[in-house]
Amino acid sequence: MKFYGISGIANKLMECYLENRYQRVSVNNSNLNKLSSKWVHVKHGVTQGLILGPLLILIYINNLSLSINKLANLILFADDMTIIISNTNPEEFKNNINSVITKITNWFQSNL
């Protein structure tokens, strides 16, 4: 966040929003009994349904396109990502797909 100029109280607020979160699943069965899983610490990710979610995802993956820009086009919108790969040569197309998947996997592993 500091890379994007978010510091001080705003950065601390974002840290508090993302750290020390827990979640569990609760289900009402057909007998109206509520069943719940154990609380589990959330290590990665952003809570779904919150306004900050799409913004944080875009900030997080903002430079992902730099790692694949010669092989594919990356289109980002809110929390969705589309990767466009095109090539008239089937063998090069297959190689590009494999290369892009490898580069994206490596990018995510190095940015956790």
XYZ file of C-alpha atoms in Angstrom:
112
model
C 0.000 0.000 0.000
C 2.893 2.335 0.715
C 4.021 1.841 -2.896
C 0.793 3.566 -4.008
C 1.191 6.429 -1.532
C -1.182 5.069 1.103
C 0.461 5.690 4.455
C -0.258 6.835 7.975
C -3.736 6.301 9.356
C -5.158 5.165 6.000
C -2.516 2.429 5.721
C -3.120 1.359 9.319
C -6.869 1.175 8.610
C -6.226 -1.066 5.587
C -3.924 -3.312 7.641
C -6.600 -3.678 10.320
C -9.156 -4.480 7.622
C -7.006 -7.271 6.160
C -5.295 -8.798 9.206
C -6.521 -11.164 11.926
C -9.723 -12.210 10.179
C -11.619 -15.422 10.886
C -14.477 -17.110 9.088
C -16.813 -20.058 9.441
C -19.709 -21.571 7.538
C -23.203 -21.772 9.042
C -26.053 -23.756 7.497
C -29.663 -24.216 8.520
C -30.768 -27.775 7.739
C -34.304 -28.942 6.938
C -35.131 -29.326 10.660
C -34.180 -25.681 11.206
C -31.111 -26.742 13.159
C -28.177 -24.400 12.707
C -24.905 -26.181 11.948
C -21.619 -24.294 12.015
C -18.033 -25.141 11.211
C -15.125 -24.155 13.428
C -13.710 -20.659 13.143
C -10.654 -20.666 10.844
C -8.013 -17.959 10.469
C -8.122 -16.353 6.989
C -4.564 -15.989 5.718
C -5.202 -14.661 2.200
C -7.964 -12.982 0.251
C -10.491 -10.220 0.590
C -13.958 -10.592 2.030
C -16.557 -10.900 -0.731
C -19.373 -8.410 -1.016
C -17.536 -5.437 0.432
C -16.925 -2.247 -1.514
C -13.165 -2.345 -0.898
C -12.802 -5.856 -2.346
C -12.602 -4.977 -6.061
C -10.344 -1.984 -5.357
C -7.929 -4.070 -3.294
C -7.833 -6.794 -5.944
C -6.987 -4.226 -8.631
C -4.243 -2.727 -6.469
C -2.860 -6.188 -5.736
C -2.753 -7.411 -9.354
C -2.000 -4.039 -10.953
C 1.478 -5.061 -12.176
C 0.565 -8.637 -13.151
C 0.191 -7.556 -16.775
C 3.880 -6.551 -16.862
C 4.899 -10.189 -16.503
C 2.817 -11.395 -19.475
C 2.544 -8.303 -21.713
C 4.483 -9.746 -24.662
C 2.465 -12.979 -24.790
C -1.071 -11.915 -23.872
C -3.411 -9.014 -23.173
C -4.816 -8.716 -19.687
C -8.177 -7.031 -19.153
C -9.092 -6.089 -15.579
C -12.519 -5.007 -14.360
C -13.416 -4.896 -10.663
C -12.464 -8.348 -9.392
C -12.526 -10.061 -12.801
C -9.554 -10.766 -15.021
C -9.575 -11.863 -18.662
C -6.461 -13.069 -20.455
C -6.465 -12.839 -24.249
C -3.922 -14.921 -26.151
C -3.887 -15.129 -29.924
C -1.561 -16.669 -32.475
C -2.192 -18.161 -35.924
C 0.386 -20.897 -35.364
C -1.187 -23.660 -33.197
C 2.147 -24.745 -31.725
C 3.147 -21.188 -30.774
C -0.361 -20.636 -29.389
C -0.012 -23.692 -27.139
C 3.462 -22.577 -26.034
C 2.159 -19.072 -25.269
C -0.688 -20.452 -23.148
C 1.696 -22.629 -21.157
C 4.142 -19.770 -20.741
C 1.430 -17.348 -19.582
C 0.088 -19.852 -17.049
C 3.617 -20.433 -15.728
C 4.331 -16.691 -15.497
C 1.036 -15.986 -13.704
C 1.607 -18.868 -11.288
C 5.115 -17.604 -10.527
C 3.834 -14.040 -10.101
C 1.183 -15.096 -7.574
C 3.637 -17.302 -5.657
C 6.144 -14.451 -5.380
C 3.463 -11.926 -4.319
C 1.842 -13.820 -1.462
